[in-house]
Structures are given as C-alpha cells and as structure tokens.
XYZ file of C-alpha atoms in Angstrom:
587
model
C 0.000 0.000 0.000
C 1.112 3.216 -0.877
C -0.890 5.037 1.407
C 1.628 6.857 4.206
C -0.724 5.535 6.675
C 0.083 2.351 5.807
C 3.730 2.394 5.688
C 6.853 3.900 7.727
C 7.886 7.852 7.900
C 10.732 7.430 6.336
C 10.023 5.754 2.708
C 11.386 6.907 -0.554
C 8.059 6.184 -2.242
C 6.850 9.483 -4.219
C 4.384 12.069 -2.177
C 2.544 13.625 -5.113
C -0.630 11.725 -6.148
C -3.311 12.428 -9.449
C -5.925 14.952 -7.752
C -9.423 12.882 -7.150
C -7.899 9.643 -5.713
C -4.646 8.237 -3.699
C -3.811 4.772 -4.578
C -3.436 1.956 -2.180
C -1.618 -0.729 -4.630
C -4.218 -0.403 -7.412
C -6.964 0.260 -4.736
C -8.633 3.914 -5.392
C -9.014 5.708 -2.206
C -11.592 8.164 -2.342
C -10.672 11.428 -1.310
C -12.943 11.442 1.812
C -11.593 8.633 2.929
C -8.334 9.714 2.632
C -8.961 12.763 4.982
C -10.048 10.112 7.365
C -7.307 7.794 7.237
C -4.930 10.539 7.829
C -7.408 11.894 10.697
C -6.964 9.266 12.153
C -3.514 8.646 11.863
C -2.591 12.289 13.093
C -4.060 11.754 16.420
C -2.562 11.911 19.594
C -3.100 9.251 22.240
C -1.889 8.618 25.581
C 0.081 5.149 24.410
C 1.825 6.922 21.804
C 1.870 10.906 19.814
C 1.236 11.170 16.575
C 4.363 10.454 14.214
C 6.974 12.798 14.087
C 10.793 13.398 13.723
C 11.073 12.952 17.612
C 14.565 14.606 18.342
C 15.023 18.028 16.388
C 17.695 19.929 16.040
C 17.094 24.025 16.347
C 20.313 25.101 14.143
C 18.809 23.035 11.384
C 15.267 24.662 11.806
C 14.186 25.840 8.238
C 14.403 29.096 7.020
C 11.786 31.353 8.826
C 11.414 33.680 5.672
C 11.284 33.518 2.246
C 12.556 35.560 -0.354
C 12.618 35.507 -4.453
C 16.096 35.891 -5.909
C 16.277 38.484 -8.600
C 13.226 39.805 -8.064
C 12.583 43.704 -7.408
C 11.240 44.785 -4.178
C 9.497 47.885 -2.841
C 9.574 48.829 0.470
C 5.945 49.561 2.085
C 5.471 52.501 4.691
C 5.647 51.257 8.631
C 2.413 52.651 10.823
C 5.113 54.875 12.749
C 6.065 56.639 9.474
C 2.670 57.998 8.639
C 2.265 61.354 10.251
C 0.339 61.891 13.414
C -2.677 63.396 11.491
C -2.966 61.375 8.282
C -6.428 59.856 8.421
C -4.815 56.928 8.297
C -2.766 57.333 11.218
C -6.105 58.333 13.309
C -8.002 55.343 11.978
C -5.519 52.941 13.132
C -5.824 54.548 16.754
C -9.538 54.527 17.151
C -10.091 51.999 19.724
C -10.243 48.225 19.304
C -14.271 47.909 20.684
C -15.434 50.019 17.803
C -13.852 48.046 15.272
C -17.113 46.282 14.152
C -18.529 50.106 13.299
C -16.951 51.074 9.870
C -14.162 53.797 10.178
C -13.703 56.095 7.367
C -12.273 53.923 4.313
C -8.723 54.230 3.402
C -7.815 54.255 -0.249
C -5.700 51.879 -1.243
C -1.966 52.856 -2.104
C 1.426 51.315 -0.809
C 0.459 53.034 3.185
C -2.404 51.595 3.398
C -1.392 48.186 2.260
C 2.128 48.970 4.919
C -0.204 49.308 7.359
C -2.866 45.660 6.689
C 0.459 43.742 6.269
C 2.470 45.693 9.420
C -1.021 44.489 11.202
C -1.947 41.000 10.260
C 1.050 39.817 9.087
C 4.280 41.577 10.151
C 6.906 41.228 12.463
C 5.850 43.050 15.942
C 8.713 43.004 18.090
C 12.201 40.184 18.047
C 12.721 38.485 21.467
C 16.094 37.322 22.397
C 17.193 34.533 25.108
C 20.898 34.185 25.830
C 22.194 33.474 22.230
C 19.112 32.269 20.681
C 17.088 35.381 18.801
C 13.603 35.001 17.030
C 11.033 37.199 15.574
C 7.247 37.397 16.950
C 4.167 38.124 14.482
C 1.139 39.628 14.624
C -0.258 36.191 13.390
C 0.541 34.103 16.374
C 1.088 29.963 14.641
C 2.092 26.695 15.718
C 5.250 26.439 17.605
C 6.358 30.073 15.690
C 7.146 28.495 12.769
C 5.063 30.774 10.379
C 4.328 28.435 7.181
C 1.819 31.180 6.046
C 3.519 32.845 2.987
C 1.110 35.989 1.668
C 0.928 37.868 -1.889
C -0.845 40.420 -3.626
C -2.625 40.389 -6.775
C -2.396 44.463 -7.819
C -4.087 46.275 -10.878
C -4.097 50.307 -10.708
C -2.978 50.045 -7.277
C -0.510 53.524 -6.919
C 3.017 52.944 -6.353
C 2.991 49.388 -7.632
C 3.171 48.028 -10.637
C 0.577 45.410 -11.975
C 0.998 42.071 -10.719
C 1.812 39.267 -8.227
C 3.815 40.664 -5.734
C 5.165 38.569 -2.270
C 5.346 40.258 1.499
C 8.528 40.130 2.982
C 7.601 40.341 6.438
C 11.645 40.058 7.671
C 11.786 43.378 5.927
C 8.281 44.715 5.496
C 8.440 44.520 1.462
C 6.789 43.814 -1.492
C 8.813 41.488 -3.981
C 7.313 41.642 -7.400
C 7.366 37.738 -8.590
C 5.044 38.161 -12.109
C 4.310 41.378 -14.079
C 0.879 41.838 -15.688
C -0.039 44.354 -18.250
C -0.213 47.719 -17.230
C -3.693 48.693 -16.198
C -5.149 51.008 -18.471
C -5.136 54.976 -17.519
C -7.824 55.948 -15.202
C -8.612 52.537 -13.970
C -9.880 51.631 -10.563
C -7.445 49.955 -8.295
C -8.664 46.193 -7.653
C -6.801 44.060 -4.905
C -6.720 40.745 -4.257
C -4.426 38.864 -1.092
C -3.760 35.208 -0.740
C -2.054 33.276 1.373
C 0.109 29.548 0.643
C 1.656 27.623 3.296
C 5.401 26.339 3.269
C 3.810 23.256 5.150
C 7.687 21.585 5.882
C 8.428 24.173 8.180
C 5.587 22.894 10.155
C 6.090 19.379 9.238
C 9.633 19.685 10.080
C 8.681 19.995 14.011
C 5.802 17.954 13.921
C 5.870 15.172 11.400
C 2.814 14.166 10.150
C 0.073 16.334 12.323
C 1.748 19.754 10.538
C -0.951 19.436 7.775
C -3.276 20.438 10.494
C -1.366 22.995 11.951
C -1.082 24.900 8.567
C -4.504 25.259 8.062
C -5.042 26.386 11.689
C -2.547 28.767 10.779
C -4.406 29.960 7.825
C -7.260 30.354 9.713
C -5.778 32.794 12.145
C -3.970 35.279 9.530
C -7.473 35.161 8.195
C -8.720 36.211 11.170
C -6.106 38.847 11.390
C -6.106 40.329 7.329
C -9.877 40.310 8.421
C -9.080 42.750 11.383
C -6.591 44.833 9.530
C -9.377 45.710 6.812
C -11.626 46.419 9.584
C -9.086 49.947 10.933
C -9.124 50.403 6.965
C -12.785 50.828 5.988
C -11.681 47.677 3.500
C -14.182 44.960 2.773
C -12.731 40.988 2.552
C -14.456 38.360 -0.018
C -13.218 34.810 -0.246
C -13.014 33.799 -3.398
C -13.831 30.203 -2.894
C -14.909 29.777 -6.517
C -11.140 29.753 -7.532
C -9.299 26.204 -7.331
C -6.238 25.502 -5.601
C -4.496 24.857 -9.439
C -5.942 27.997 -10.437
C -4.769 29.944 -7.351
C -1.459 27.979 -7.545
C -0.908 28.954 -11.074
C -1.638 32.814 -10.240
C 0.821 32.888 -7.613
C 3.320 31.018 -9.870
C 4.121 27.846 -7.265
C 3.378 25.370 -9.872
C 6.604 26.484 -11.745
C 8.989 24.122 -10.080
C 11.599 25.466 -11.974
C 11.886 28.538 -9.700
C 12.533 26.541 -6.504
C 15.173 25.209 -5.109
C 16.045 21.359 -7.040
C 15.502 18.624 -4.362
C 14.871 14.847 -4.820
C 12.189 15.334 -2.547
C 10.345 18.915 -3.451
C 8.044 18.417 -0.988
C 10.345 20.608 1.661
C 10.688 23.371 -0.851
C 7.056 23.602 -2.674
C 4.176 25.756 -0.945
C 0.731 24.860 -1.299
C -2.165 27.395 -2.148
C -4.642 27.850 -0.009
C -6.891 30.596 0.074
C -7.880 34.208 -2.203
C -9.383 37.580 -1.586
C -10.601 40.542 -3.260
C -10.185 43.665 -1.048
C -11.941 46.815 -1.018
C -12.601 50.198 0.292
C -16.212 50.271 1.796
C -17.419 53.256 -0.497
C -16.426 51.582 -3.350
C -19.011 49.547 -5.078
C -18.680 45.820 -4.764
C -16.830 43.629 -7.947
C -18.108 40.878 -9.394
C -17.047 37.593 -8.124
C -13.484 36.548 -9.970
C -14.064 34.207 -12.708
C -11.631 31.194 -13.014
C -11.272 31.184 -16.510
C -10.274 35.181 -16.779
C -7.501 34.463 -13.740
C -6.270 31.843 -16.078
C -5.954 33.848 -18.766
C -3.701 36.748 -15.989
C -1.425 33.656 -15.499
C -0.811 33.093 -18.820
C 0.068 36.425 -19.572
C 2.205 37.105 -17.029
C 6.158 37.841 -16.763
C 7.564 35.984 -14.011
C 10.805 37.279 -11.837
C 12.850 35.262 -9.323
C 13.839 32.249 -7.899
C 12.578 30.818 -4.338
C 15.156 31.070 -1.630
C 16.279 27.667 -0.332
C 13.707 26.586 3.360
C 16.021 23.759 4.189
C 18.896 22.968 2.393
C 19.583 19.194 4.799
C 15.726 17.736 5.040
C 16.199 14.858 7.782
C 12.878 13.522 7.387
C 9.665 12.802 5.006
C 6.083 12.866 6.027
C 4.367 11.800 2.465
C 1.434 11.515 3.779
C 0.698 15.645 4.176
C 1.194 15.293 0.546
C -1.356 12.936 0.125
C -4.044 14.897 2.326
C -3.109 17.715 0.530
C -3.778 16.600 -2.633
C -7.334 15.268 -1.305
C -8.378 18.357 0.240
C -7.833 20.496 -3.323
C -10.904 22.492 -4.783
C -11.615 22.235 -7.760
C -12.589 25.621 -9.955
C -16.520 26.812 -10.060
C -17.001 28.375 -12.784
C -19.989 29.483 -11.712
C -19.862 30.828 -8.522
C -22.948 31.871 -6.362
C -22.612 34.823 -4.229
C -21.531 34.831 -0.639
C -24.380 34.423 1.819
C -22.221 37.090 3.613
C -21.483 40.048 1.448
C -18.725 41.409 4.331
C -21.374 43.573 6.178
C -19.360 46.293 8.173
C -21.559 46.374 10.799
C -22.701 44.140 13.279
C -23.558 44.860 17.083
C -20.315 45.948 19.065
C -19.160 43.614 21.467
C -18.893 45.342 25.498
C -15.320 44.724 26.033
C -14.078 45.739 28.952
C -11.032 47.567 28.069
C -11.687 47.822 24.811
C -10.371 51.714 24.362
C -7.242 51.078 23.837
C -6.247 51.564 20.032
C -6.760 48.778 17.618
C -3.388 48.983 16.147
C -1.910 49.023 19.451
C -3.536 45.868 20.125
C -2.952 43.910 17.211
C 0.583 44.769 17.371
C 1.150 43.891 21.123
C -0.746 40.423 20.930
C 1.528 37.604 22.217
C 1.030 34.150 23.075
C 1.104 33.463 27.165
C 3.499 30.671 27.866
C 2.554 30.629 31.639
C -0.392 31.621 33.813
C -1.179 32.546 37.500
C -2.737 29.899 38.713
C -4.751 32.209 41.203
C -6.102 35.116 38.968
C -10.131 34.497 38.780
C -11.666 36.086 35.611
C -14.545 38.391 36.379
C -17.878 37.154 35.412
C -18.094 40.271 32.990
C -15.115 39.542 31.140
C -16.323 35.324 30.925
C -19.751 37.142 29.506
C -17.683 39.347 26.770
C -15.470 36.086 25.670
C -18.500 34.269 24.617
C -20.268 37.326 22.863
C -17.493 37.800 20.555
C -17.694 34.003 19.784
C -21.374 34.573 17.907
C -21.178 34.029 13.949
C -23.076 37.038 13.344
C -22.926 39.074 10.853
C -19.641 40.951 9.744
C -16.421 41.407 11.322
C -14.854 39.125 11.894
C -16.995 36.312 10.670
C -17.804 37.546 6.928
C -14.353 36.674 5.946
C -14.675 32.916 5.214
C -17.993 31.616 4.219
C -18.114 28.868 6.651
C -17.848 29.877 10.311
C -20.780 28.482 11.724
C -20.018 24.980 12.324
C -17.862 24.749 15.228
C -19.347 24.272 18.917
C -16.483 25.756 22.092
C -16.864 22.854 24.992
C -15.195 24.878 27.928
C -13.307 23.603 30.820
C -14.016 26.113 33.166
C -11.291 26.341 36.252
C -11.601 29.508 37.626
C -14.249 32.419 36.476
C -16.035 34.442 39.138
C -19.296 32.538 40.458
C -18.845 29.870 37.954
C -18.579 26.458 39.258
C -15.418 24.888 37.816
C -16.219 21.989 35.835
C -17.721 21.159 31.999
C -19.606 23.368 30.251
C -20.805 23.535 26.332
C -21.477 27.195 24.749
C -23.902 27.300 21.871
C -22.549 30.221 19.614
C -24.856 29.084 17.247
C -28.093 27.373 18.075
C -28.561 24.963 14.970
C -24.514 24.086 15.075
C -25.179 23.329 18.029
C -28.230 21.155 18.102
C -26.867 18.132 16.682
C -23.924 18.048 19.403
C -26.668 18.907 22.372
C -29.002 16.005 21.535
C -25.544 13.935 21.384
C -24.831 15.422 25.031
C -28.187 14.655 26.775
C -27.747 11.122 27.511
C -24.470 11.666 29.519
C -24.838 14.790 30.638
C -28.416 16.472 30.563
C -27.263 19.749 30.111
C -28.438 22.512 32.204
C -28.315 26.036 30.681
C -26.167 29.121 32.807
C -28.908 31.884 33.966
C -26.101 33.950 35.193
C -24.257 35.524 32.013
C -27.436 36.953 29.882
C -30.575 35.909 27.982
C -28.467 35.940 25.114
C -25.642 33.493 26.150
C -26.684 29.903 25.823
C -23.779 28.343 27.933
C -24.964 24.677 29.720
C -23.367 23.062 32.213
C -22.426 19.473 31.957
C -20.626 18.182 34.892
C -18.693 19.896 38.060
C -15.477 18.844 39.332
C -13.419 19.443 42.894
C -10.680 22.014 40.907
C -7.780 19.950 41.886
C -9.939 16.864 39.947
C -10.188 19.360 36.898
C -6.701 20.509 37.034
C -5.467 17.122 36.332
C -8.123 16.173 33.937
C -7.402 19.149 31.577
C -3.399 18.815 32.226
C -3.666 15.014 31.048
C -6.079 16.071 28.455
C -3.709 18.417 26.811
C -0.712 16.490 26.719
C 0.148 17.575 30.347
C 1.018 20.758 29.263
C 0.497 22.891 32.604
C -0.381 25.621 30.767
C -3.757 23.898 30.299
C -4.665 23.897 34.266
C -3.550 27.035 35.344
C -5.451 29.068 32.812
C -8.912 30.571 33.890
C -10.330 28.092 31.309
C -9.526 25.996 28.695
C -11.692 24.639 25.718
C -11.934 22.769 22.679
C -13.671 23.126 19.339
C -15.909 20.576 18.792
C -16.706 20.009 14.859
C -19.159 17.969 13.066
C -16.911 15.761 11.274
C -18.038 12.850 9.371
C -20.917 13.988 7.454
C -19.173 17.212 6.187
C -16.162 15.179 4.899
C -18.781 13.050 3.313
C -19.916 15.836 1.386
C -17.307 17.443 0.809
C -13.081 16.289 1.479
C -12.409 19.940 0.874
C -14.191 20.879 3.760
C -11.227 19.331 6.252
C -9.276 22.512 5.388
C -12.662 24.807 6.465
C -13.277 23.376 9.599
C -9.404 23.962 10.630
C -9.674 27.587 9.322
C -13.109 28.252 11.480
C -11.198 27.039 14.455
C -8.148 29.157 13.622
C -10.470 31.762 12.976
C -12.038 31.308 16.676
C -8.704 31.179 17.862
C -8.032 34.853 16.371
C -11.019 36.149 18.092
C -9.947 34.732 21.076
C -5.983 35.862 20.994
C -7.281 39.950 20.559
C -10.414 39.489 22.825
C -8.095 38.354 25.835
C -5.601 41.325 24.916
C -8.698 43.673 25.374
C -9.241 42.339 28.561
C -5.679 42.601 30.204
C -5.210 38.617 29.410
C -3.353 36.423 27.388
C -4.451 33.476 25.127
C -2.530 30.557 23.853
C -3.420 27.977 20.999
C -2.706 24.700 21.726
C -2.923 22.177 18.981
C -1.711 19.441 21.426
C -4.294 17.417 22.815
C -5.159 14.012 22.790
C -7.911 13.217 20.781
C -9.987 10.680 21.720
C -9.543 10.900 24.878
C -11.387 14.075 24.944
C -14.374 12.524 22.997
C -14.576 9.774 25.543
C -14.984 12.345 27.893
C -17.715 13.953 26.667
C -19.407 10.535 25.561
C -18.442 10.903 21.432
C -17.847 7.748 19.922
C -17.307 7.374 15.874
C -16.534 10.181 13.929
C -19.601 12.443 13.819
C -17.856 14.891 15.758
C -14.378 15.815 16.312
C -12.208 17.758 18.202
C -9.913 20.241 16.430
C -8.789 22.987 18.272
C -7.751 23.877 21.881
C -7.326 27.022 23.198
C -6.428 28.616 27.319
C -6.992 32.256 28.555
C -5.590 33.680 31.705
C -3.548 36.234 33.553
C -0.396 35.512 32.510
C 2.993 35.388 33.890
C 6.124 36.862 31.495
C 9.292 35.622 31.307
C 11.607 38.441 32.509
C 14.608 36.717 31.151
C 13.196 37.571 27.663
C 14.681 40.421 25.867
C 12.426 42.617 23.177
C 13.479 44.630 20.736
C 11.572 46.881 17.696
C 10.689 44.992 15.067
C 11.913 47.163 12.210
C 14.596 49.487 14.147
C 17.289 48.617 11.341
C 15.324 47.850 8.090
C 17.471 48.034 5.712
C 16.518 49.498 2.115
C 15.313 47.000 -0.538
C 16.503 47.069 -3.244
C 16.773 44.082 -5.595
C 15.774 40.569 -3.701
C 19.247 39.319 -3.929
C-alpha cells in the first residue's frame, strides 16, 4: 500500500498523487476517505503521539522567511512613518471595541497596504534569550514556525506596478514575482491577497500532524487580514470559486523550476490555499473573480525570481501531508454563487471591557502566554464578553470565510467568578449546536447558565473538585500545565463525518473556522488585560470519551487557554523594524 498511513515515515516512495484519488496498490481511495485515514492517523493518544521526527535539532530549523532571488522589491510605509494626522494614522488609533462600526475607508496605495500587512502579518517586536534570537508576528502559529507565505494580486494600485507581488515580512516589502499588463489609464485599483503555506516548516517539528497545523494557521492570519481591513474601511471576499491549481498557477508555485532542485520537493514547494478581493467600503462591490479570466492573468504574465532555499539538509519525510493535501484540493466553479455574507461592516459591538485602547496598538502587542497565575479568577463580565465575541453574526470578523458556523467551544471552566469549575458547552450558534446537544443529553443532561445573559446559551455538563479538573485538563492536553492554570480551557468541537462526506475539501474549512475562533480569542483576551494561547496538542480521543463521542460524527480540532499571565523576565524585546534596511533588488 502506498498510502503513508500504511507504511513507515521514512520511505522513498513518491508524495505527489493524481488529484481525485490516492492509490493503495491499485486500490482507489476516495478522497474522503483519505482525509479520514490521515485523521486518524494524526491523532494523539496517551500510548503513543502522533508520528513525528522525535529529536530536532534548532540550528537546522528551516528558514523562517522567504525571499525571491532576482526579483525587485518595494519597500511599504511602517504605521510609525505615517504622520500623526494622516487619516490613516487616526483610523488605526480609534479603539479596538469600535472596530465592528466602519471607520472612514482608506484608499488603497502602498500606506495603506504597509499598514494591513504591518497588522496582520508583520513582524511586531524580536525576542532574544541568551544566544538564541527570534522574531514574533502579529499572526501568532504553531510552535512560531510561520508556514503562512502571503501575496498580492495588484491592478491600478498607486506605487505598484501590476501584478503578483510577495510580502517580505523580515523586511516589510513587497517582492514583485510576475508582471501583468499595465492597467489602463484611469482605472480603478482592484486588490486581491492570498495566502500559501510552506507546510515543511511545520512538518519539520511535527511530522505528520503539521498538515493540520497549517490550516489552523491559515485560519488565524485570516482572522487577522480580516481585522486589519476592519481599521481600513476595506471589505474581505473569499473567493472560494477559484481552485487551488488555479490559485497555484496565479501565484506562480506550480513552476517548479523557480525553486530550489531537491529529490524530494516536498520541503521546498508551498501549497495554495486561500484568495481575496479587497476593497474600500465606499467603493461599489466587484463581481465575483471568474476562473477562466484568472487563467488567462497567469498566462500572460512575466515571471521574476527564484525561491530562496527553506532547508537545504531535510532529515525527514512525512508523504502523507502530501497525500491529504492533494485530497483536500478544490476544484474551480465556474460558476460561482454569491456569498451568503457580502462582508457587512456592521454588526452589534461587542462590550469589552477595556476595549479603548487603540486597535493597532492591540494587534501589534498580541503575544502568546506561555505561563499563567494559577490564582487570577476572571470576572464574570469579562467570561460574559469572551462568549459574545464568539457569535457568527454578521460581519467582522466572521464575513471573511464563508463557513464559520459549524464549530461548537466545549469549555473547561477552572476559575471564572461565580462559575462552578467543571464542563460546560457554549452554543454560539443554536442549529450548530443542536446536533452536538441532543448527542450530550444522555451523559450529561445539560443545564443552561442563567447567570451571564438571555443571550448566552452556555450549559453546564458536569462539576469537578478544581484539583480533579486541574489534572483532567493537564492530562487532556498532553500535560502541558499551561492547560490547568489558565482561567479556562476549551476545545472546538466540529461535526466531522458527514461534512467530509460531502465534501473532502471541507477538512481545510473546519481547521480555518477554528483558527479563525482562535483569532477572536488571541485579541479578545488582549482587550481584557489577558493572554491566550493555541494549543494544537491534545489528545484526541480521549477528549471525545470524555464527553461521551464515539465514531466520527464529531471531532475535536482545536484547543485554546486564557488567563492572567505570567512573562518571562529573562526575555529580551526589541523593535521589530529598528534597522530595516533598504530594498533594493531581492538578492
């Protein structure tokens, strides 16, 4: 069998397979099935983790950046630049709680686009520890390994030319990898961002789970673009009529011949994942892209560069994130329906207790907490505001990917003021929700919280002594600490099965939703005076046997812990862009 489920980490047998089926030794695997081989293959259990390199070596890590050799660069504006009363300046201080109201929209030109990459994707400060120095991003991702690579897609756009350009976040640039023809004179700007993922420097930590990580990743600097356009006045479409070929093509990571040679490609190759149009709020909405005209952009286009080397000594191979990969594709619509969400900019604020301070400021000081105080007791209020910003309604920052709705937060709840600590479920959306409930009643009976609001629908499933639930949710999370100190910890419960039945595809959405909680969560917590922290290890089934899930109908994907949180005062910080040098050409 050929299937990497099926056979040991380290074979030389090819990763790359045709893009409906995965073979097994002439058997066809469907590609549903192979989501759920590799599903379950990925999980971790208490006899064993999931497979991965097992000893690492840090001096070998792969490159954290990527660059394209020979191809011109232009550097974009920082926030700090802009002067004090530029509109844009004073839209990126208005404070973070207003963000769902729409601020006066930005036009698009090279400070405005400085300013969405400075705050969704950019470095926001480098931390140093005795010799060891590393960069931290307004995107927080797995283990801060960043496989999230992001380009734009420019026409008209002033101060850069027409084309597929790359962000340089090391340096805050644009690198101009394909030229298009020159917009006509007097044309509208049109945007578009995407995002790929360099899934080996994921993969090269954590073997053959990385494939979820990535799109977890995704899901966050979704989350984060999404916030950026919100200081901007910008609406965000997905484009999710647009194939992963297609997209792949447009970005120019099918041409092989521009990265490095390996025998393996898999550790140099990025994979396409997602595409947006972007626009200013009082401009009129475009048409949805159409495949067959970003075809024809492809074919047209000049290309410039060649892909800097990620890891020039691969130790390991983990085929199998190939093979999901390949499964998980979409294939082009060529006739796409509209979004049920046309990015509405306005949607009820959120009460968030120290929500004043500026969005920008925010964004830019998020950071993951790598410890807690294990006495700190969240106020009830703050518990309350949490769970409100957890409701798909409409706009910000839900109307960024099409499906959001699906996911169901089961909360471990250790210390929130008159909360009893034990299991709880929150409904952020009622018919998401149902299925999971009725699954719940047997074990459980859940009884709903009348002590947050008429409009939270939080039910309690089971209480614990907190010394009982300390341990539980330690063991739970791979007896990580981090997971028992917080105020509460909780996982994203998915329906599973039925929407990989429908759809293989869908394994990448549910992954982004959950990153795309996970977003929510990371800035809510900073606008409360807490900290957040993803953690994407967890042992599966033991956390359905918990809450009385057996098969595959639903799934856990997602874990996340809030709390006070303690910093390390042996960490050093230092400006992110203090010595940026001048960028010239990519060399």
């Amino acid at each position: 069998m050929n299937l990497a489920a099926q056979r040991p980490p380290h074979t030389d047998a090819p990763a790359d397979r045709p893009p409906a089926q995965a073979s097994t030794g002439g058997i066809e695997l469907s590609p549903a099935l192979v989501v759920r081989l590799y599903h379950r293959r990925t999980k971790h259990r208490f006899q064993a983790y999931a497979v991965g390199p097992g000893v690492l070596d840090w001096d070998a890590q792969p490159a954290a950046f990527r660059h394209y050799e020979g191809a011109s660069a232009v550097a974009l504006p920082l926030i700090d630049e802009l002067d004090a009363d530029a509109p844009l300046r004073q839209a990126l201080v208005s404070p973070f709680a207003s963000l769902p109201l729409p601020p006066p929209a930005q036009p698009v030109g090279l400070a405005s686009l400085g300013a969405l990459f400075q705050l969704s994707l950019g470095v926001t400060a480098w931390k140093t520890l005795g010799p060891d120095r590393w960069a931290v991003r307004a995107n927080p991702s797995s283990g801060n390994l960043h496989p999230v690579e992001a380009w734009i897609v420019s026409h008209a756009v002033p101060g850069l030319a027409d084309g597929v350009h790359h962000y340089r976040p090391e340096d805050h640039a644009l690198e101009c990898r394909a030229s298009d023809r020159a917009a006509a004179p007097g044309s509208a700007p049109r945007l578009q961002i995407a995002l790929s993922s360099a899934m080996w420097r994921e993969a090269w930590k954590y073997g053959e789970r990385a494939f979820r990580y990535c799109q977890l990743d995704v899901g966050h600097a979704v989350g984060a673009l999404r916030y950026a356009c919100a200081m901007l006045g910008w609406r965000m479409l997905e484009q999710r009529q647009i194939g992963t070929a297609s997209l792949a093509g447009r970005l120019g990571l099918d041409r092989s011949a521009d990265f490095p040679a390996r025998k393996y490609p898999e550790t140099e190759l990025e994979e396409a994942e997602i595409l947006f149009t972007l626009e200013p709020l009082d401009a009129p909405a475009s048409p949805a892209l159409l495949p067959a005209a970003l075809r024809a952009d492809t074919a047209a286009a000049q290309w410039h560069g060649t892909a800097s080397m990620l890891d020039p000594r691969p130790m390991f191979r983990w085929p199998i994130i190939g093979e999901v990969a390949v499964a998980t594709r979409r294939a082009d619509d060529d006739a796409p329906r509209q979004s049920r969400l046309q990015s509405v900019p306005c949607s009820r604020p959120v009460a968030t207790p120290g929500g004043e301070r500026g969005g920008a400021e925010l964004v830019l000081g998020r950071r993951s907490a790598q410890r807690f105080t294990p006495e700190y007791v969240m106020p009830r209020s703050h518990f309350a505001s949490l769970l409100r910003a957890l409701e798909p309604r409409a706009g910000l920052p839900w109307d960024a990917l099409q499906e959001h709705r699906r996911i169901t937060p089961v909360l471990f709840i250790h210390r929130v003021e008159g909360m009893e600590p034990g299991l709880y479920v929150y409904s952020r959306d009622s018919a998401a929700a149902a299925p999971l409930l009725a699954r719940l009643q047997q074990p459980f009976s859940p009884r709903r919280v009348d002590k947050l609001g008429e409009d939270i629908d939080l039910r309690f499933l089971q209480g614990f002594e907190p010394v009982q639930l300390h341990r539980l949710a330690r063991s739970l999370h791979c007896h990580q600490d981090i997971a028992s100190t917080a105020c509460l910890a909780l996982g994203m419960i998915a329906p599973f099965d039925g929407v990989i039945a429908e759809d293989a595809a869908a394994y990448r959405d549910l992954y982004r939703e959950a990153g795309l909680l996970g977003q929510v969560l990371y800035l809510q917590a900073e606008a409360l005076g807490l900290r957040g922290t993803g953690i994407g290890c967890f042992f599966d089934d033991p956390v359905h046997e918990l809450l009385g899930l057996d098969g595959e109908v639903f799934q856990t994907l997602y874990h996340f812990t809030i709390g006070k949180a303690v910093d390390d005062r042996r960490i050093e910080s230092t400006p992110a862009y203090a010595k940026r040098p001048t960028p010239g050409s990519a060399g």
